PDB file of C-alpha atoms and ligand atoms in Angstrom:
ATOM      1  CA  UNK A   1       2.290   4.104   8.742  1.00  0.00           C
ATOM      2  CA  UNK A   2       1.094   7.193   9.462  1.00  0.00           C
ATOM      3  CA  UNK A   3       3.885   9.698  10.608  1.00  0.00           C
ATOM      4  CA  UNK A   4       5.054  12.850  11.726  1.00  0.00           C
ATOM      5  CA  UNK A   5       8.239  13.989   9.708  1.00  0.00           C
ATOM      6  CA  UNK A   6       9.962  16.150  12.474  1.00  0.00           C
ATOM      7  CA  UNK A   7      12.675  13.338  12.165  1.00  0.00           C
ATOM      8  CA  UNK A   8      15.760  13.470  10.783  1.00  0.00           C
ATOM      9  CA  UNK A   9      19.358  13.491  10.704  1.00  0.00           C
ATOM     10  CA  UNK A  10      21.079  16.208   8.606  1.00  0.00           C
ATOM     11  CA  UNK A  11      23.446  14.665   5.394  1.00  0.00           C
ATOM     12  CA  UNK A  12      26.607  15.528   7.698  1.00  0.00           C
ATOM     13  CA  UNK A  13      26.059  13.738  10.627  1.00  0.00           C
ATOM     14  CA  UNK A  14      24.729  10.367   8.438  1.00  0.00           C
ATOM     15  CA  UNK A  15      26.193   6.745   8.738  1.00  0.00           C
ATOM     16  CA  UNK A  16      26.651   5.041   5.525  1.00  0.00           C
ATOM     17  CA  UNK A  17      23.417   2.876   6.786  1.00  0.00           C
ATOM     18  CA  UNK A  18      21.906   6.349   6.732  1.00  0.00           C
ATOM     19  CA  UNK A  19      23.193   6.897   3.052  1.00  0.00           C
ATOM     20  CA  UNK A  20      21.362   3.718   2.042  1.00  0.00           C
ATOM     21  CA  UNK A  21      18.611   3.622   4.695  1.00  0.00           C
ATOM     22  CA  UNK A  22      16.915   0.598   3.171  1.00  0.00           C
ATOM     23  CA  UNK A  23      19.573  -1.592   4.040  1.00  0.00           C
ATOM     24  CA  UNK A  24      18.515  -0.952   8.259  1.00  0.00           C
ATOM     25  CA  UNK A  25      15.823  -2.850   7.073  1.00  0.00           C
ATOM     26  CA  UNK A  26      14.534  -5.882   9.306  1.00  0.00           C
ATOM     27  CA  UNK A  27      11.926  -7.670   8.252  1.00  0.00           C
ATOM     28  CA  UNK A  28      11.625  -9.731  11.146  1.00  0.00           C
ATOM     29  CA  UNK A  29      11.911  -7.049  13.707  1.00  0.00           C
ATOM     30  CA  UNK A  30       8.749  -5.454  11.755  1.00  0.00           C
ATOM     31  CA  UNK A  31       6.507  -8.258  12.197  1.00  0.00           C
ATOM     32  CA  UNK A  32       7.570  -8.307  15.817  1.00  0.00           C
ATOM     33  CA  UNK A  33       6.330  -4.087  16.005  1.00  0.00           C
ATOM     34  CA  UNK A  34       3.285  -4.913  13.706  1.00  0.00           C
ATOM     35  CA  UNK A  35       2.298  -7.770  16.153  1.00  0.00           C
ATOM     36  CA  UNK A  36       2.601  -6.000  19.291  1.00  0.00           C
ATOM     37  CA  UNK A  37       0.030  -3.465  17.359  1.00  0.00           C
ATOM     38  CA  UNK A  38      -3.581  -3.114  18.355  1.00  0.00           C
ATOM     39  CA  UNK A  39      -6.150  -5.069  16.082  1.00  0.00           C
ATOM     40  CA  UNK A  40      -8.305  -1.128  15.219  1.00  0.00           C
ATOM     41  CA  UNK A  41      -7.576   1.636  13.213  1.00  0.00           C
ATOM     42  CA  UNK A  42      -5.498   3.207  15.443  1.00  0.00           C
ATOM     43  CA  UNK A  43      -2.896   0.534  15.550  1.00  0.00           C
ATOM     44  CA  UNK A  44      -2.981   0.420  11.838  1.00  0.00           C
ATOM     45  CA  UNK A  45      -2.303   4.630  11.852  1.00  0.00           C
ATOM     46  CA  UNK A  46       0.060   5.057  14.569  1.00  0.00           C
ATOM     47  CA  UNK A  47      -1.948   6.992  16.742  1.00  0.00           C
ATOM     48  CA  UNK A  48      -3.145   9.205  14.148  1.00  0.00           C
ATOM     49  CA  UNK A  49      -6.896   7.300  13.369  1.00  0.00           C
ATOM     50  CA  UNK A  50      -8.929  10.776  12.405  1.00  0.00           C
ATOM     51  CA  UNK A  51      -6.969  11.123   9.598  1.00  0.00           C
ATOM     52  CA  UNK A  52      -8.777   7.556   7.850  1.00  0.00           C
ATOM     53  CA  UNK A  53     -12.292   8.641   6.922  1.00  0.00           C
ATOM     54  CA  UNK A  54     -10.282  11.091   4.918  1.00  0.00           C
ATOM     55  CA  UNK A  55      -7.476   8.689   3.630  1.00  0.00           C
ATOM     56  CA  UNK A  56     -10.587   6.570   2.678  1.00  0.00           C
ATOM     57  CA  UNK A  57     -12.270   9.344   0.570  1.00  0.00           C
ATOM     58  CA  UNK A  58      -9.211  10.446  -1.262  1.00  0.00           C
ATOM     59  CA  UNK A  59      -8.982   6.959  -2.245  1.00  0.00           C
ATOM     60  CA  UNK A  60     -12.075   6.728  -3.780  1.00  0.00           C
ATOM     61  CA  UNK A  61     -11.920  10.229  -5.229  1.00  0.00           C
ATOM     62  CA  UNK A  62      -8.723   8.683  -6.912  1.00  0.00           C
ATOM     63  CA  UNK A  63     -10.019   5.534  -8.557  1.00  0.00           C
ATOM     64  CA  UNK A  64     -13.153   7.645  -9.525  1.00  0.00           C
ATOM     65  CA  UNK A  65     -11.256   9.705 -11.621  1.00  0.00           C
ATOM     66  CA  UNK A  66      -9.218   6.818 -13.273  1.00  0.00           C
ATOM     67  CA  UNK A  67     -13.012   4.845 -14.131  1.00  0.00           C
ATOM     68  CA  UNK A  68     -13.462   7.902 -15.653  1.00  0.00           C
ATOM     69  CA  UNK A  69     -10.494   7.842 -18.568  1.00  0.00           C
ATOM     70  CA  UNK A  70     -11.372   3.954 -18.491  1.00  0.00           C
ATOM     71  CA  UNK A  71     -12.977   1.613 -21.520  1.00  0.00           C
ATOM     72  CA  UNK A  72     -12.316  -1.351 -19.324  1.00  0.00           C
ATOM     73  CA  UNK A  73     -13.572  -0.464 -16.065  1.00  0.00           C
ATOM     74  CA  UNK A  74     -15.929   2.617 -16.368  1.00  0.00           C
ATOM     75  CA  UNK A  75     -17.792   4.249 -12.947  1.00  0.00           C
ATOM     76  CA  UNK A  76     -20.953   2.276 -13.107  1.00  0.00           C
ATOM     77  CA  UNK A  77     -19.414  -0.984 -12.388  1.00  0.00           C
ATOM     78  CA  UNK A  78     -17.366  -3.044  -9.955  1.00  0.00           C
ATOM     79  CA  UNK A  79     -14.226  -3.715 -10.622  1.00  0.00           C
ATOM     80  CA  UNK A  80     -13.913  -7.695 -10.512  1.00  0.00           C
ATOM     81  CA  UNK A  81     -11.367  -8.993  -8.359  1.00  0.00           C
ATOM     82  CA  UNK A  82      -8.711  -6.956  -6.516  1.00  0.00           C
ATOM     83  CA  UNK A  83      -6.278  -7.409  -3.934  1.00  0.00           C
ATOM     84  CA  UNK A  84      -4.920  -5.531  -1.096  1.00  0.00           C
ATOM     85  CA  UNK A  85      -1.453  -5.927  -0.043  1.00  0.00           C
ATOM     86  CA  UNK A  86      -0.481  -4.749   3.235  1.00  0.00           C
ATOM     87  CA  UNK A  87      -3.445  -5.123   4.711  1.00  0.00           C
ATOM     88  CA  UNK A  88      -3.497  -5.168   8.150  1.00  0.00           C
ATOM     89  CA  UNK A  89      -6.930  -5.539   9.627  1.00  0.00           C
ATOM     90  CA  UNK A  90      -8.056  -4.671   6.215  1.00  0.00           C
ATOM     91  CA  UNK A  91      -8.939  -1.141   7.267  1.00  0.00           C
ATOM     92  CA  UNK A  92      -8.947  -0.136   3.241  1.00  0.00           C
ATOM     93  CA  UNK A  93     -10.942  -2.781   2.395  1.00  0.00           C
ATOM     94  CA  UNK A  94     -13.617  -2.549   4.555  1.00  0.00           C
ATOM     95  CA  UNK A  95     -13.666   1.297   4.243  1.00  0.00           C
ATOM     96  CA  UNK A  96     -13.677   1.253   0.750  1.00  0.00           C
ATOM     97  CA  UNK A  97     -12.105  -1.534  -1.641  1.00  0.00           C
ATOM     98  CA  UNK A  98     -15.904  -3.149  -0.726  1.00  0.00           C
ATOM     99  CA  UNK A  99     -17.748  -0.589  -2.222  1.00  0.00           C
ATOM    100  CA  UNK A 100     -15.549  -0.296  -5.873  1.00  0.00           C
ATOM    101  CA  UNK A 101     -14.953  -4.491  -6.351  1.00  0.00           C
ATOM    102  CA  UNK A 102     -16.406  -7.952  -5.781  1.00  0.00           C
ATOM    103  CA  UNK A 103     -14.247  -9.730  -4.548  1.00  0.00           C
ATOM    104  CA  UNK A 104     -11.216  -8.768  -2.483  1.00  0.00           C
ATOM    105  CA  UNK A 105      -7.831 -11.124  -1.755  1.00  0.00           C
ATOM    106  CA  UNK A 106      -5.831 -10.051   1.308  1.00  0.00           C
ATOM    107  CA  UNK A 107      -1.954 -10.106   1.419  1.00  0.00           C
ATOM    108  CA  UNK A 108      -0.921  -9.539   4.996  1.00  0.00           C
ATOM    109  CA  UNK A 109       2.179 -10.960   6.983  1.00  0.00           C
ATOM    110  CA  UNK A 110       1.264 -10.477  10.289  1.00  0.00           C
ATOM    111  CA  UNK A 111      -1.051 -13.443  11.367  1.00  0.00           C
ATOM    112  CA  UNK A 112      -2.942 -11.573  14.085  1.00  0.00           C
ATOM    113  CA  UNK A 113      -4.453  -9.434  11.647  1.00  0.00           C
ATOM    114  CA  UNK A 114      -5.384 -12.118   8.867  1.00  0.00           C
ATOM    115  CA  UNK A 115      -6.881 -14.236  11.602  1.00  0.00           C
ATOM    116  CA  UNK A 116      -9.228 -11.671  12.622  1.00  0.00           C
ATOM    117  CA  UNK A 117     -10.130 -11.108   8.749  1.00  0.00           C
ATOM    118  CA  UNK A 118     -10.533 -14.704   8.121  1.00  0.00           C
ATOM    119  CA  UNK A 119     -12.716 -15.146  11.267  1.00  0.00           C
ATOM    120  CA  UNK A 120     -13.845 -11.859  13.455  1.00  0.00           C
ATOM    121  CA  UNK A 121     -17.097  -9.768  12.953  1.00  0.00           C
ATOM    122  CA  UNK A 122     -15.851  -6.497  10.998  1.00  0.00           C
ATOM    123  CA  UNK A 123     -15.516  -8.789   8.274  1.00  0.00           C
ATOM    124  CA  UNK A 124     -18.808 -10.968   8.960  1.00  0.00           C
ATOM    125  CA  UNK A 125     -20.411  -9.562   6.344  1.00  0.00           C
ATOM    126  CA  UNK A 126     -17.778  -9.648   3.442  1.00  0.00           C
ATOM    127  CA  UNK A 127     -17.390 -13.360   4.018  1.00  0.00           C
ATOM    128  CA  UNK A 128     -20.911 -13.841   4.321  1.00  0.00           C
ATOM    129  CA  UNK A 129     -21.519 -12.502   1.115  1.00  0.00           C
ATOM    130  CA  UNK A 130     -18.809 -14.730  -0.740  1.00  0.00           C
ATOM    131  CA  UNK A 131     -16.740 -11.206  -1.337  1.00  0.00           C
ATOM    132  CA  UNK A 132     -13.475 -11.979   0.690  1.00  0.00           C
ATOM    133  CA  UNK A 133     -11.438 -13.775  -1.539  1.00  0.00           C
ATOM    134  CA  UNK A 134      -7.984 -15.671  -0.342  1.00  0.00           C
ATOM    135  CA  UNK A 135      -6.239 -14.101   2.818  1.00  0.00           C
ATOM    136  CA  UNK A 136      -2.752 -14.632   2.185  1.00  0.00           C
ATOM    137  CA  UNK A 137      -0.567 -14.765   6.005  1.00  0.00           C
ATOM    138  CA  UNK A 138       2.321 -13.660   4.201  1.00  0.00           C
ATOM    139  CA  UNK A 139       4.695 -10.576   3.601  1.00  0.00           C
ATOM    140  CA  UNK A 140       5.154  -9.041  -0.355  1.00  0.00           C
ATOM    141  CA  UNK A 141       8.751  -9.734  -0.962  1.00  0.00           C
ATOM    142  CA  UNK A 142       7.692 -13.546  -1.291  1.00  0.00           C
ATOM    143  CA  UNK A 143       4.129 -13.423  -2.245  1.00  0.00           C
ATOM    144  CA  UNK A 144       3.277 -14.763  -5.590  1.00  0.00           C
ATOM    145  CA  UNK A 145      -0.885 -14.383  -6.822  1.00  0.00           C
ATOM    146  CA  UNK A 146      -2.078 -17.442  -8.183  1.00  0.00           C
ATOM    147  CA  UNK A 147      -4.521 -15.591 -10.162  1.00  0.00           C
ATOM    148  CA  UNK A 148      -5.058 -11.975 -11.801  1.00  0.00           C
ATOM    149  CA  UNK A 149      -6.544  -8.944 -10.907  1.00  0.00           C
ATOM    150  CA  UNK A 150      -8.276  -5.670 -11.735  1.00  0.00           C
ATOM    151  CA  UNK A 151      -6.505  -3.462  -9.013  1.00  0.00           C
ATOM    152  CA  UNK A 152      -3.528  -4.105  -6.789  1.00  0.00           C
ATOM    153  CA  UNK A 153      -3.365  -1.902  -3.951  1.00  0.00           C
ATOM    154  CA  UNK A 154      -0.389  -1.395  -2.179  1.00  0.00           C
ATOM    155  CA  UNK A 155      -0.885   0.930   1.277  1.00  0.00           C
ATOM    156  CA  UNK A 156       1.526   2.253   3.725  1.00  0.00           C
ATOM    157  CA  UNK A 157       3.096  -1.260   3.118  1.00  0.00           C
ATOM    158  CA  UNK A 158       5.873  -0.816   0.161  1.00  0.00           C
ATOM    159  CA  UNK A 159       8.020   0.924   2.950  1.00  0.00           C
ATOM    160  CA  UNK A 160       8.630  -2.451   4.854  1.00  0.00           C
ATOM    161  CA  UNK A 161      10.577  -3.834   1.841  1.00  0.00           C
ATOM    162  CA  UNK A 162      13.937  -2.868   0.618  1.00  0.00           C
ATOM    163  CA  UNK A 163      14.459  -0.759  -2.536  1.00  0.00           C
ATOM    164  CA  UNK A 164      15.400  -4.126  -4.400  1.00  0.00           C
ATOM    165  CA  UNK A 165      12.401  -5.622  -3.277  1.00  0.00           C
ATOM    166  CA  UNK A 166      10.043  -3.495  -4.037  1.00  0.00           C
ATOM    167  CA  UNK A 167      11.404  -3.088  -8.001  1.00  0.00           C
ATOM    168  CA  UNK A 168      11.136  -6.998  -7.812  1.00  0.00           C
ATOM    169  CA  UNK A 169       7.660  -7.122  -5.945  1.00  0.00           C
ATOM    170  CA  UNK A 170       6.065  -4.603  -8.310  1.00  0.00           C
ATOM    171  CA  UNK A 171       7.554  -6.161 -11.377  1.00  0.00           C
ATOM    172  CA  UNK A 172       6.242  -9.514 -10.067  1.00  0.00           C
ATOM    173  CA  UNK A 173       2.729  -8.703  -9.634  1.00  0.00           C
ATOM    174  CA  UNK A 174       2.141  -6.493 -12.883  1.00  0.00           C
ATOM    175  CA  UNK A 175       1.915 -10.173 -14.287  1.00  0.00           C
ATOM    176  CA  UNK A 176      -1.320 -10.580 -12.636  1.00  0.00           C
ATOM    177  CA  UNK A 177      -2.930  -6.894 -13.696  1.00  0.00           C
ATOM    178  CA  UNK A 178      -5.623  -7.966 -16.024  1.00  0.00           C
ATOM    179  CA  UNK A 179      -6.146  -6.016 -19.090  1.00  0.00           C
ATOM    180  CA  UNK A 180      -6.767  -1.996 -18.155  1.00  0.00           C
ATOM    181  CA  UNK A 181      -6.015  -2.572 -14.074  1.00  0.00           C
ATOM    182  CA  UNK A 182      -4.185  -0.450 -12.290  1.00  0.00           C
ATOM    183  CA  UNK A 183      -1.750  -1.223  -9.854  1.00  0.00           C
ATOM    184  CA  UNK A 184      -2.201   1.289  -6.955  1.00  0.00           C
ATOM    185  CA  UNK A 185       0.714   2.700  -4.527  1.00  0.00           C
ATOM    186  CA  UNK A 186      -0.294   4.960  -1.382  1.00  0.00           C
ATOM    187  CA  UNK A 187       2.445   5.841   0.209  1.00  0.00           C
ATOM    188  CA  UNK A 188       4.109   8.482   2.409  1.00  0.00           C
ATOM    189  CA  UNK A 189       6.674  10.566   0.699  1.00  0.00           C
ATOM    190  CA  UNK A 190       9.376  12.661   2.251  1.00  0.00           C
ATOM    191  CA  UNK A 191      10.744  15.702   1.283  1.00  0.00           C
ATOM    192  CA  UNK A 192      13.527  15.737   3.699  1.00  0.00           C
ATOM    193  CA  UNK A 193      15.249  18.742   2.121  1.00  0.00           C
ATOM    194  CA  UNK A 194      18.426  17.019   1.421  1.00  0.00           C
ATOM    195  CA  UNK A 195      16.763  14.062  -0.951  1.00  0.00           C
ATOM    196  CA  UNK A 196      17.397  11.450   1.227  1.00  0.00           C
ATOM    197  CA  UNK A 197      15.088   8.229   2.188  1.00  0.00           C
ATOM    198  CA  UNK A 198      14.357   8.416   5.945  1.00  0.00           C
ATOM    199  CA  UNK A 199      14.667   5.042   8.099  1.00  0.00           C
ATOM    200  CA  UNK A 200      12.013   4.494  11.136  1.00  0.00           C
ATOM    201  CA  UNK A 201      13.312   2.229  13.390  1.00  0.00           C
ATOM    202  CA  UNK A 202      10.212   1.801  14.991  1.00  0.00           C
ATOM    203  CA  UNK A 203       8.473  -0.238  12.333  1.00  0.00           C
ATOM    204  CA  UNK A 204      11.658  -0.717  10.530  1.00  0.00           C
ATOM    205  CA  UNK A 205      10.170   0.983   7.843  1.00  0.00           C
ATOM    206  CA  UNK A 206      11.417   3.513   4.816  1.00  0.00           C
ATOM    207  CA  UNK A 207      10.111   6.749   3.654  1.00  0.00           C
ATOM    208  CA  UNK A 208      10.875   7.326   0.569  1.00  0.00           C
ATOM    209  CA  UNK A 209      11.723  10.200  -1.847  1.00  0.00           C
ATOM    210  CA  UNK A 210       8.734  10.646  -5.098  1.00  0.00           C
ATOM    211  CA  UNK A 211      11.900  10.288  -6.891  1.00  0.00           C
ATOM    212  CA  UNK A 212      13.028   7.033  -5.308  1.00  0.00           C
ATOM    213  CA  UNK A 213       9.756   5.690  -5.637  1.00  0.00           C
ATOM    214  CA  UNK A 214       9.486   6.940  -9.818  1.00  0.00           C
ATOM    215  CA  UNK A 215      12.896   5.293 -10.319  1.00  0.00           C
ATOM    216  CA  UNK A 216      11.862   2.353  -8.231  1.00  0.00           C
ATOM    217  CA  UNK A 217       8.534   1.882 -10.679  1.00  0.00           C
ATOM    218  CA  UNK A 218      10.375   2.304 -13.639  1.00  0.00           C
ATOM    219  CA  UNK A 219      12.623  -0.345 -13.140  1.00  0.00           C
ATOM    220  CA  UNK A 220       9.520  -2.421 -12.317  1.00  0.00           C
ATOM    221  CA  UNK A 221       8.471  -1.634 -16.018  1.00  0.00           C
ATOM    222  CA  UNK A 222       5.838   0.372 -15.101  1.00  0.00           C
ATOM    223  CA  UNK A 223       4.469   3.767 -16.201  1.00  0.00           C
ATOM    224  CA  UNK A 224       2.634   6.034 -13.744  1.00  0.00           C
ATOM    225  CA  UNK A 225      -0.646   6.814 -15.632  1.00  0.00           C
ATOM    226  CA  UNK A 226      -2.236   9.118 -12.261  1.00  0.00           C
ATOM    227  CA  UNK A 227      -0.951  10.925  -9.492  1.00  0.00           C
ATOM    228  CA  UNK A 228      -2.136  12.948  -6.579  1.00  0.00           C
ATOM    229  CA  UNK A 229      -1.056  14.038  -3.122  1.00  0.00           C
ATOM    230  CA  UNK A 230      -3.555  13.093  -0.888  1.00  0.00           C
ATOM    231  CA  UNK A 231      -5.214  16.393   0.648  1.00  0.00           C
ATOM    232  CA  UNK A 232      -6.071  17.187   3.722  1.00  0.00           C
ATOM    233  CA  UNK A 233      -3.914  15.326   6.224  1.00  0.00           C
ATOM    234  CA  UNK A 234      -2.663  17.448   9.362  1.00  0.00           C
ATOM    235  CA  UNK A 235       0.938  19.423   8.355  1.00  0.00           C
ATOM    236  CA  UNK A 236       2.926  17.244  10.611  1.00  0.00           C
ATOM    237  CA  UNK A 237       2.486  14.611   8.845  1.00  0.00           C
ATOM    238  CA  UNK A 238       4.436  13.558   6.000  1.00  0.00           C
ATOM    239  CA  UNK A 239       2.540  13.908   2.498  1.00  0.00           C
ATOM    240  CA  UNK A 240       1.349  11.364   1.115  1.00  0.00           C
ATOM    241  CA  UNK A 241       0.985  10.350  -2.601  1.00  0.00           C
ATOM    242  CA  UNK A 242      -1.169   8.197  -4.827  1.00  0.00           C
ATOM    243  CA  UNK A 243       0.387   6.706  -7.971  1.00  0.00           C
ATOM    244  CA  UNK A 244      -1.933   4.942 -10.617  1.00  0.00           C
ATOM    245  CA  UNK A 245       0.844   2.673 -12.595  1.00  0.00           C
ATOM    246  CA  UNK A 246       0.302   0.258 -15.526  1.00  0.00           C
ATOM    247  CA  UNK A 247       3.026  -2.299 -17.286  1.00  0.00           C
ATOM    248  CA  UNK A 248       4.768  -0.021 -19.757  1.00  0.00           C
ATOM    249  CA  UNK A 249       4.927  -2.733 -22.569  1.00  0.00           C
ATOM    250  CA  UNK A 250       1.144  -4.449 -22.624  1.00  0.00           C
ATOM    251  CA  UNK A 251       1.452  -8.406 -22.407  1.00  0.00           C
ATOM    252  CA  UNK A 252      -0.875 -10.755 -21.274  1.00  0.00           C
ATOM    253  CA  UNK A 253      -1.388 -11.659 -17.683  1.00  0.00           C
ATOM    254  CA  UNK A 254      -0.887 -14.751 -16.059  1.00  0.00           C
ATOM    255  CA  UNK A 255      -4.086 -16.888 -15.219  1.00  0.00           C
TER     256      UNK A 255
HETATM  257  C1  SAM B   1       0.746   1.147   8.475  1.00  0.00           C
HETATM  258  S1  SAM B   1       0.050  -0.470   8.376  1.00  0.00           S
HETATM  259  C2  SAM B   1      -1.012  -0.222   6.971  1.00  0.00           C
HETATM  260  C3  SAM B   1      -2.116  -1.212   6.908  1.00  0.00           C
HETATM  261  C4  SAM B   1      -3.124  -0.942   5.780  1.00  0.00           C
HETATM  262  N1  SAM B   1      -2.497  -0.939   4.473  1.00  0.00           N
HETATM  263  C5  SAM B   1      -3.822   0.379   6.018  1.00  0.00           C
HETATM  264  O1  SAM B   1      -3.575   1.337   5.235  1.00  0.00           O
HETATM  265  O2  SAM B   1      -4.591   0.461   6.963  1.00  0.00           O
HETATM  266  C6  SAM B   1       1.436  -1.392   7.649  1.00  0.00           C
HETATM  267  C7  SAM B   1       1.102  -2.837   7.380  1.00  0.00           C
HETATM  268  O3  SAM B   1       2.166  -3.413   6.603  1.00  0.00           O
HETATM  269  C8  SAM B   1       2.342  -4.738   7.057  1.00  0.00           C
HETATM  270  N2  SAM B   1       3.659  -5.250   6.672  1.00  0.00           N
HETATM  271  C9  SAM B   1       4.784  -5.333   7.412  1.00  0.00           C
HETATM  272  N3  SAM B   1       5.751  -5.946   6.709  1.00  0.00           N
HETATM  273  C10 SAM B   1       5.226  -6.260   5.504  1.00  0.00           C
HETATM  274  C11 SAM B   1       5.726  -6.945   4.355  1.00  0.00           C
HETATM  275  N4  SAM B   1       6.965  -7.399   4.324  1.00  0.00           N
HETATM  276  N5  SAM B   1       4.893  -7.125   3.309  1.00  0.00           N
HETATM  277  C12 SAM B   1       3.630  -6.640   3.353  1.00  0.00           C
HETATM  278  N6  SAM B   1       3.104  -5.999   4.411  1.00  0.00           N
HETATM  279  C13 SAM B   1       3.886  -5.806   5.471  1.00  0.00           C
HETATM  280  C14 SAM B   1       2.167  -4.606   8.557  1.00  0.00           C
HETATM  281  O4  SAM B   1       1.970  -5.852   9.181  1.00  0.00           O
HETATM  282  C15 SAM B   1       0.970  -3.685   8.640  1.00  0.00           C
HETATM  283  O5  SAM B   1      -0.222  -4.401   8.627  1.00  0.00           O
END
């Protein structure tokens, strides 16, 4: 989510929790927060919904660059299928996986917001169309695709799953990249000047350190080909970072 980093406790006064803040983790007491969350942008971006037409456009400015440096998947054309995990009400998707891909799958625990995307009016159109794939009602640390993709994007999402899950969810799904996909994480970053991860009990969520998150990807087996800060955001919020990462050993993906 979209936060404010004035928040944190200094090295001395930590618990060991605090030492390993992943393991404060509750994945059930996040679904409860995410549920109790209003179905609009603002719910999605705790309180903090100016900052998405830019989110959106750094996004795009992103993936632009990488269909630049790409044989597969140059500028002039969709990408085929992609998915985005974490969706929530699908705020990325409709404000800008549309425009860059066919079709789009959704990967989204909380049912709330998957039953608006399978069935209210923002997404009208996108079903319409045949361009909303499968909705998934499910979280990441158990989701397994049933098919392969050009893009995986992962937003504001990864910090709902421990540090062991997210090396396993990440290693997992770089099955399904298709040949020249990217899988995408967005994700707030702290630079808590001691190096430390930051717990949020409110969503039950972690921020993490770039370095956690490097060392988390490379033990996925994956190489970070791009990355940017996003610019732009108000200075009390945390930064936030765009990685680009592809399987560091090329095999074929499943179906
Ligand atoms: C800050 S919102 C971000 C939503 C969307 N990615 C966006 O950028 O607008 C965090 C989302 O992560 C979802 N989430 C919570 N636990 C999750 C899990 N275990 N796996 C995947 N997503 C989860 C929440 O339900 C919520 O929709």
């Amino acid at each position: 989510m979209v936060r404010d980093e004035n928040q944190f406790t200094p090295l001395s006064e930590q618990t060991p929790t605090e030492l390993r803040p992943d393991a404060s983790i509750d994945q059930v007491a996040a679904i409860e927060y995410w549920s109790t969350q209003t179905s609009d942008v603002d719910g999605m971006l705790g309180g903090y919904p100016q900052v998405s037409r830019i989110d959106l456009q750094g996004s795009a400015n992103f993936l632009a660059k990488l269909c630049t440096r790409s044989k597969e998947h140059p500028k002039t054309k969709r990408l085929g299928r992609v998915v985005d995990c974490g969706a929530g009400i699908g705020r990325v998707t409709l404000g800008f996986l549309y425009k860059v891909a066919e079709i789009i799958d959704i990967v989204e625990p909380v049912e709330k917001f998957t039953k608006e995307i399978k069935g209210g009016y923002s997404f009208r159109e996108l079903r319409e169309e045949g361009r909303l794939g499968d909705v998934y009602t499910q979280g990441l640390e158990s989701w397994t695709p049933s098919r392969s993709y050009d893009m995986i994007w992962h937003q504001w999402c990864l910090s709902q799953l421990t540090d062991a899950q997210v090396a396993e969810c990440l290693q997992r799904l770089k099955q399904f990249l298709r040949s020249g996909g990217w899988m995408i994480v967005k994700e707030n970053i702290t630079t808590h000047s001691l190096g430390n991860d930051v717990y949020d009990e409110t969503d039950s969520s972690v921020t993490r350190t770039d370095e956690k998150l490097r060392a988390l990807f490379k033990k996925a087996g994956l190489k970070i080909v791009a990355t940017e800060l996003q610019r732009g955001f108000p200075k009390i919020l945390y930064s936030v970072r765009m990685y680009a990462l592809q399987p560091d050993v090329v095999s074929n993906p499943s179906p």
